[in-house]
Amino acid sequence: MIDQYAVLAHYYDALVSTRNTDAVRGDKKFYVEEAIASGGPVLEFGAGTLRMSLAIGKVGIRVIAVDNSPAMIEIAVKKRARHAQEIRKLIEITQGDMRNFSVFEKVPWALIPFRAFQNLLTPNDQRRCLENAFRNLLPSGKLIFDIFDPRLEVLAPSPNDAFGVAPRFLCAFTNPENSNTVSVSLIRTSVDHLQQIFTEQWIFDELSFDGTLKRVQQELRLRWSYRYEIQYLLLLCGFRPLDLFGNFSRGQFCYGEHQIWVAEKPR
């Protein structure tokens, strides 16, 4: 299996911290509050480098952090090791697939943060994931996840959606491992409107102090989903949708922003 985050994992934390896009503003506070309300333990799918799991663990909630990227797991293990023992013992890291991973003991709450659900590229995979989350929850347990709401004007065909066009500069940051400067650029390479998948080429140019330039590239593919598509998929998988928020302040859903879903496993 190809690790979609083999390159990105090494830059992930610095990239998210530097861009601080609307996709992440307020999400940590939102999920921590929900974790406290659940009482824990919680199951996190798409845990990545533990950005969310560590925040939840720091408030005393046990987390089962699951990710299928070996590169992300490697970074996560190193990050956990840098924290105090009382935090480390609350975070269990496991490499696994959100479509079939099972916990030994069912949990009252599961989350799929920061659009990790969109790595599932087919409706069948999405259904398998939701059915699996349902199986891992206690009765009255909740699943919360966020995706972006698709903006059709952005997803419309464009002459820039092709290989060979000039990359668009996104940001620059310092690599915390070696203090090198990393510049990030992006090419949106294709949009498959039938399958609802867009493909992007991320380019990382790392400049060392001796003037050496290293360029690495990572292709990422994500699937977008519409509001009622997700609503009916949740119902199909046995959930009762409770809320749909448009931002992490629990504001009203609106077109083109976030879809933050809260769903319950009925008793």
Tab-separated table of N, CA and C in Angstrom, residues 137-235:
chain	number	residue	atom	x	y	z
A	137	LEU	N	-18.630	1.857	18.982
A	137	LEU	CA	-19.244	2.755	19.953
A	137	LEU	C	-20.173	2.021	20.908
A	138	LEU	N	-20.243	2.522	22.126
A	138	LEU	CA	-21.260	2.083	23.076
A	138	LEU	C	-22.630	2.613	22.636
A	139	PRO	N	-23.715	2.004	23.077
A	139	PRO	CA	-25.034	2.601	22.835
A	139	PRO	C	-25.067	4.032	23.367
A	140	SER	N	-25.651	4.933	22.605
A	140	SER	CA	-25.682	6.371	22.885
A	140	SER	C	-24.330	7.033	22.676
A	141	GLY	N	-23.332	6.275	22.180
A	141	GLY	CA	-22.034	6.860	21.869
A	141	GLY	C	-22.123	7.776	20.662
A	142	LYS	N	-21.189	8.709	20.579
A	142	LYS	CA	-21.220	9.706	19.510
A	142	LYS	C	-20.004	9.588	18.595
A	143	LEU	N	-20.240	9.894	17.335
A	143	LEU	CA	-19.179	10.051	16.339
A	143	LEU	C	-19.206	11.501	15.880
A	144	ILE	N	-18.031	12.143	15.876
A	144	ILE	CA	-17.921	13.520	15.382
A	144	ILE	C	-16.783	13.570	14.372
A	145	PHE	N	-17.049	14.170	13.229
A	145	PHE	CA	-16.000	14.327	12.221
A	145	PHE	C	-16.263	15.589	11.417
A	146	ASP	N	-15.199	16.092	10.799
A	146	ASP	CA	-15.348	17.296	9.990
A	146	ASP	C	-14.752	17.084	8.603
A	147	ILE	N	-15.421	17.667	7.623
A	147	ILE	CA	-14.950	17.709	6.247
A	147	ILE	C	-15.225	19.120	5.733
A	148	PHE	N	-14.678	19.457	4.567
A	148	PHE	CA	-15.046	20.755	4.008
A	148	PHE	C	-16.301	20.609	3.151
A	149	ASP	N	-17.090	21.661	3.116
A	149	ASP	CA	-18.245	21.674	2.233
A	149	ASP	C	-17.785	22.152	0.862
A	150	PRO	N	-18.018	21.390	-0.204
A	150	PRO	CA	-17.443	21.722	-1.510
A	150	PRO	C	-17.993	23.023	-2.092
A	151	ARG	N	-17.087	23.838	-2.581
A	151	ARG	CA	-17.456	25.061	-3.296
A	151	ARG	C	-17.380	24.753	-4.789
A	152	LEU	N	-18.518	24.767	-5.447
A	152	LEU	CA	-18.578	24.347	-6.844
A	152	LEU	C	-17.761	25.258	-7.751
A	153	GLU	N	-17.671	26.543	-7.403
A	153	GLU	CA	-16.898	27.448	-8.239
A	153	GLU	C	-15.402	27.124	-8.192
A	154	VAL	N	-14.954	26.555	-7.069
A	154	VAL	CA	-13.554	26.161	-6.956
A	154	VAL	C	-13.305	24.843	-7.687
A	155	LEU	N	-14.293	23.964	-7.668
A	155	LEU	CA	-14.148	22.647	-8.277
A	155	LEU	C	-14.473	22.641	-9.772
A	156	ALA	N	-14.869	23.786	-10.320
A	156	ALA	CA	-15.164	23.864	-11.750
A	156	ALA	C	-13.883	23.643	-12.555
A	157	PRO	N	-14.010	23.145	-13.803
A	157	PRO	CA	-12.817	22.923	-14.638
A	157	PRO	C	-12.024	24.208	-14.810
A	158	SER	N	-10.705	24.070	-14.789
A	158	SER	CA	-9.816	25.213	-14.920
A	158	SER	C	-8.601	24.827	-15.742
A	159	PRO	N	-8.068	25.735	-16.555
A	159	PRO	CA	-6.847	25.427	-17.306
A	159	PRO	C	-5.650	25.217	-16.398
A	160	ASN	N	-5.760	25.610	-15.129
A	160	ASN	CA	-4.660	25.410	-14.191
A	160	ASN	C	-4.655	24.020	-13.573
A	161	ASP	N	-5.705	23.242	-13.845
A	161	ASP	CA	-5.803	21.904	-13.259
A	161	ASP	C	-5.066	20.901	-14.132
A	162	ALA	N	-3.757	21.003	-14.176
A	162	ALA	CA	-2.993	20.096	-15.019
A	162	ALA	C	-1.541	20.105	-14.587
A	163	PHE	N	-0.848	18.998	-14.857
A	163	PHE	CA	0.586	18.960	-14.639
A	163	PHE	C	1.264	19.923	-15.607
A	164	GLY	N	2.374	20.472	-15.183
A	164	GLY	CA	3.138	21.334	-16.076
A	164	GLY	C	2.902	22.813	-15.871
A	165	VAL	N	1.830	23.194	-15.169
A	165	VAL	CA	1.604	24.612	-14.920
A	165	VAL	C	2.485	25.056	-13.756
A	166	ALA	N	2.696	26.351	-13.626
A	166	ALA	CA	3.563	26.872	-12.579
A	166	ALA	C	2.979	26.587	-11.203
A	167	PRO	N	3.782	26.083	-10.282
A	167	PRO	CA	3.285	25.841	-8.927
A	167	PRO	C	2.874	27.147	-8.251
A	168	ARG	N	1.888	27.062	-7.380
A	168	ARG	CA	1.421	28.226	-6.622
A	168	ARG	C	2.031	28.183	-5.221
A	169	PHE	N	2.798	29.218	-4.874
A	169	PHE	CA	3.448	29.272	-3.562
A	169	PHE	C	2.406	29.359	-2.460
A	170	LEU	N	2.583	28.541	-1.427
A	170	LEU	CA	1.655	28.537	-0.299
A	170	LEU	C	2.245	29.198	0.941
A	171	CYS	N	3.411	28.745	1.354
A	171	CYS	CA	3.997	29.256	2.580
A	171	CYS	C	5.440	28.798	2.695
A	172	ALA	N	6.122	29.292	3.720
A	172	ALA	CA	7.476	28.859	4.040
A	172	ALA	C	7.592	28.742	5.551
A	173	PHE	N	8.423	27.799	5.998
A	173	PHE	CA	8.621	27.611	7.428
A	173	PHE	C	10.002	27.022	7.672
A	174	THR	N	10.387	26.960	8.933
A	174	THR	CA	11.666	26.385	9.329
A	174	THR	C	11.474	24.945	9.760
A	175	ASN	N	12.259	24.051	9.185
A	175	ASN	CA	12.194	22.648	9.573
A	175	ASN	C	12.763	22.510	10.986
A	176	PRO	N	11.943	22.124	11.966
A	176	PRO	CA	12.422	22.056	13.348
A	176	PRO	C	13.511	21.019	13.573
A	177	GLU	N	13.661	20.065	12.666
A	177	GLU	CA	14.655	19.013	12.846
A	177	GLU	C	16.059	19.485	12.536
A	178	ASN	N	16.182	20.449	11.574
A	178	ASN	CA	17.526	20.861	11.147
A	178	ASN	C	17.661	22.361	10.903
A	179	SER	N	16.586	23.127	11.132
A	179	SER	CA	16.568	24.585	10.956
A	179	SER	C	16.690	25.012	9.494
A	180	ASN	N	16.502	24.093	8.560
A	180	ASN	CA	16.475	24.466	7.149
A	180	ASN	C	15.187	25.194	6.814
A	181	THR	N	15.228	26.015	5.772
A	181	THR	CA	14.039	26.722	5.307
A	181	THR	C	13.302	25.865	4.281
A	182	VAL	N	12.009	25.694	4.473
A	182	VAL	CA	11.196	24.881	3.568
A	182	VAL	C	10.123	25.765	2.939
A	183	SER	N	10.081	25.765	1.615
A	183	SER	CA	9.039	26.471	0.877
A	183	SER	C	8.056	25.449	0.319
A	184	VAL	N	6.777	25.754	0.410
A	184	VAL	CA	5.736	24.820	-0.012
A	184	VAL	C	4.952	25.431	-1.168
A	185	SER	N	4.815	24.660	-2.237
A	185	SER	CA	4.033	25.088	-3.388
A	185	SER	C	3.033	23.992	-3.741
A	186	LEU	N	2.070	24.363	-4.560
A	186	LEU	CA	0.955	23.457	-4.835
A	186	LEU	C	0.537	23.534	-6.287
A	187	ILE	N	0.257	22.368	-6.861
A	187	ILE	CA	-0.406	22.283	-8.164
A	187	ILE	C	-1.642	21.417	-7.980
A	188	ARG	N	-2.800	21.954	-8.307
A	188	ARG	CA	-3.995	21.108	-8.323
A	188	ARG	C	-4.017	20.426	-9.675
A	189	THR	N	-3.735	19.149	-9.685
A	189	THR	CA	-3.464	18.463	-10.938
A	189	THR	C	-4.704	17.995	-11.675
A	190	SER	N	-5.755	17.651	-10.948
A	190	SER	CA	-6.949	17.169	-11.651
A	190	SER	C	-8.150	17.191	-10.729
A	191	VAL	N	-9.325	17.260	-11.351
A	191	VAL	CA	-10.587	17.164	-10.621
A	191	VAL	C	-11.460	16.156	-11.360
A	192	ASP	N	-11.822	15.088	-10.671
A	192	ASP	CA	-12.703	14.064	-11.236
A	192	ASP	C	-14.101	14.331	-10.689
A	193	HIS	N	-14.917	15.007	-11.489
A	193	HIS	CA	-16.239	15.408	-11.014
A	193	HIS	C	-17.189	14.225	-10.872
A	194	LEU	N	-16.952	13.175	-11.630
A	194	LEU	CA	-17.818	12.001	-11.546
A	194	LEU	C	-17.587	11.253	-10.232
A	195	GLN	N	-16.321	11.057	-9.861
A	195	GLN	CA	-15.988	10.342	-8.636
A	195	GLN	C	-15.880	11.268	-7.424
A	196	GLN	N	-15.952	12.583	-7.663
A	196	GLN	CA	-15.847	13.593	-6.603
A	196	GLN	C	-14.490	13.534	-5.902
A	197	ILE	N	-13.437	13.476	-6.701
A	197	ILE	CA	-12.076	13.379	-6.189
A	197	ILE	C	-11.225	14.467	-6.833
A	198	PHE	N	-10.449	15.162	-6.011
A	198	PHE	CA	-9.461	16.066	-6.589
A	198	PHE	C	-8.069	15.624	-6.165
A	199	THR	N	-7.123	15.843	-7.049
A	199	THR	CA	-5.739	15.431	-6.841
A	199	THR	C	-4.854	16.661	-6.841
A	200	GLU	N	-3.964	16.732	-5.849
A	200	GLU	CA	-3.041	17.858	-5.745
A	200	GLU	C	-1.605	17.352	-5.659
A	201	GLN	N	-0.711	18.105	-6.239
A	201	GLN	CA	0.718	17.822	-6.153
A	201	GLN	C	1.345	18.865	-5.225
A	202	TRP	N	1.869	18.409	-4.097
A	202	TRP	CA	2.538	19.292	-3.146
A	202	TRP	C	4.043	19.219	-3.372
A	203	ILE	N	4.692	20.369	-3.411
A	203	ILE	CA	6.124	20.444	-3.653
A	203	ILE	C	6.795	21.100	-2.452
A	204	PHE	N	7.781	20.414	-1.875
A	204	PHE	CA	8.522	20.926	-0.730
A	204	PHE	C	9.972	21.164	-1.150
A	205	ASP	N	10.395	22.415	-1.146
A	205	ASP	CA	11.773	22.792	-1.457
A	205	ASP	C	12.480	23.149	-0.156
A	206	GLU	N	13.453	22.334	0.237
A	206	GLU	CA	14.165	22.549	1.496
A	206	GLU	C	15.579	23.050	1.214
A	207	LEU	N	15.895	24.240	1.720
A	207	LEU	CA	17.182	24.889	1.490
A	207	LEU	C	18.018	24.804	2.753
A	208	SER	N	19.178	24.158	2.649
A	208	SER	CA	20.076	24.027	3.794
A	208	SER	C	21.020	25.212	3.878
A	209	PHE	N	21.766	25.303	4.980
A	209	PHE	CA	22.667	26.433	5.194
A	209	PHE	C	23.805	26.469	4.180
A	210	ASP	N	24.199	25.323	3.665
A	210	ASP	CA	25.287	25.300	2.678
A	210	ASP	C	24.802	25.570	1.258
A	211	GLY	N	23.530	25.919	1.113
A	211	GLY	CA	22.984	26.263	-0.194
A	211	GLY	C	22.414	25.094	-0.977
A	212	THR	N	22.437	23.894	-0.400
A	212	THR	CA	21.892	22.716	-1.076
A	212	THR	C	20.365	22.778	-1.065
A	213	LEU	N	19.787	22.543	-2.229
A	213	LEU	CA	18.327	22.547	-2.348
A	213	LEU	C	17.827	21.137	-2.596
A	214	LYS	N	16.930	20.684	-1.735
A	214	LYS	CA	16.323	19.361	-1.904
A	214	LYS	C	14.850	19.544	-2.191
A	215	ARG	N	14.386	18.948	-3.275
A	215	ARG	CA	12.972	19.035	-3.635
A	215	ARG	C	12.332	17.656	-3.523
A	216	VAL	N	11.222	17.598	-2.801
A	216	VAL	CA	10.443	16.365	-2.720
A	216	VAL	C	8.996	16.707	-3.055
A	217	GLN	N	8.280	15.737	-3.600
A	217	GLN	CA	6.902	15.955	-4.016
A	217	GLN	C	6.001	14.889	-3.411
A	218	GLN	N	4.760	15.270	-3.181
A	218	GLN	CA	3.771	14.351	-2.615
A	218	GLN	C	2.443	14.582	-3.313
A	219	GLU	N	1.856	13.516	-3.820
A	219	GLU	CA	0.532	13.613	-4.417
A	219	GLU	C	-0.516	13.238	-3.381
A	220	LEU	N	-1.519	14.086	-3.244
A	220	LEU	CA	-2.605	13.841	-2.302
A	220	LEU	C	-3.928	13.798	-3.052
A	221	ARG	N	-4.776	12.867	-2.659
A	221	ARG	CA	-6.101	12.736	-3.267
A	221	ARG	C	-7.144	12.749	-2.163
A	222	LEU	N	-8.169	13.570	-2.341
A	222	LEU	CA	-9.262	13.669	-1.377
A	222	LEU	C	-10.597	13.621	-2.107
A	223	ARG	N	-11.598	13.097	-1.419
A	223	ARG	CA	-12.941	13.034	-1.988
A	223	ARG	C	-13.847	14.028	-1.260
A	224	TRP	N	-14.598	14.805	-2.020
A	224	TRP	CA	-15.560	15.703	-1.388
A	224	TRP	C	-16.936	15.045	-1.356
A	225	SER	N	-17.749	15.466	-0.391
A	225	SER	CA	-19.094	14.919	-0.218
A	225	SER	C	-20.050	16.056	0.081
A	226	TYR	N	-21.270	15.894	-0.354
A	226	TYR	CA	-22.285	16.914	-0.141
A	226	TYR	C	-23.060	16.634	1.142
A	227	ARG	N	-23.719	17.677	1.617
A	227	ARG	CA	-24.394	17.612	2.907
A	227	ARG	C	-25.361	16.431	3.015
A	228	TYR	N	-26.284	16.321	2.072
A	228	TYR	CA	-27.306	15.279	2.195
A	228	TYR	C	-26.732	13.903	1.858
A	229	GLU	N	-25.680	13.877	1.102
A	229	GLU	CA	-24.978	12.618	0.860
A	229	GLU	C	-24.482	12.038	2.185
A	230	ILE	N	-23.840	12.878	3.014
A	230	ILE	CA	-23.345	12.426	4.313
A	230	ILE	C	-24.503	12.098	5.252
A	231	GLN	N	-25.524	12.927	5.235
A	231	GLN	CA	-26.666	12.693	6.133
A	231	GLN	C	-27.284	11.324	5.890
A	232	TYR	N	-27.523	10.991	4.625
A	232	TYR	CA	-28.157	9.711	4.319
A	232	TYR	C	-27.189	8.548	4.521
A	233	LEU	N	-25.904	8.797	4.350
A	233	LEU	CA	-24.924	7.753	4.607
A	233	LEU	C	-24.879	7.416	6.097
A	234	LEU	N	-24.963	8.424	6.939
A	234	LEU	CA	-25.017	8.190	8.379
A	234	LEU	C	-26.258	7.370	8.757
A	235	LEU	N	-27.402	7.741	8.206
A	235	LEU	CA	-28.635	7.009	8.478
A	235	LEU	C	-28.532	5.565	7.992
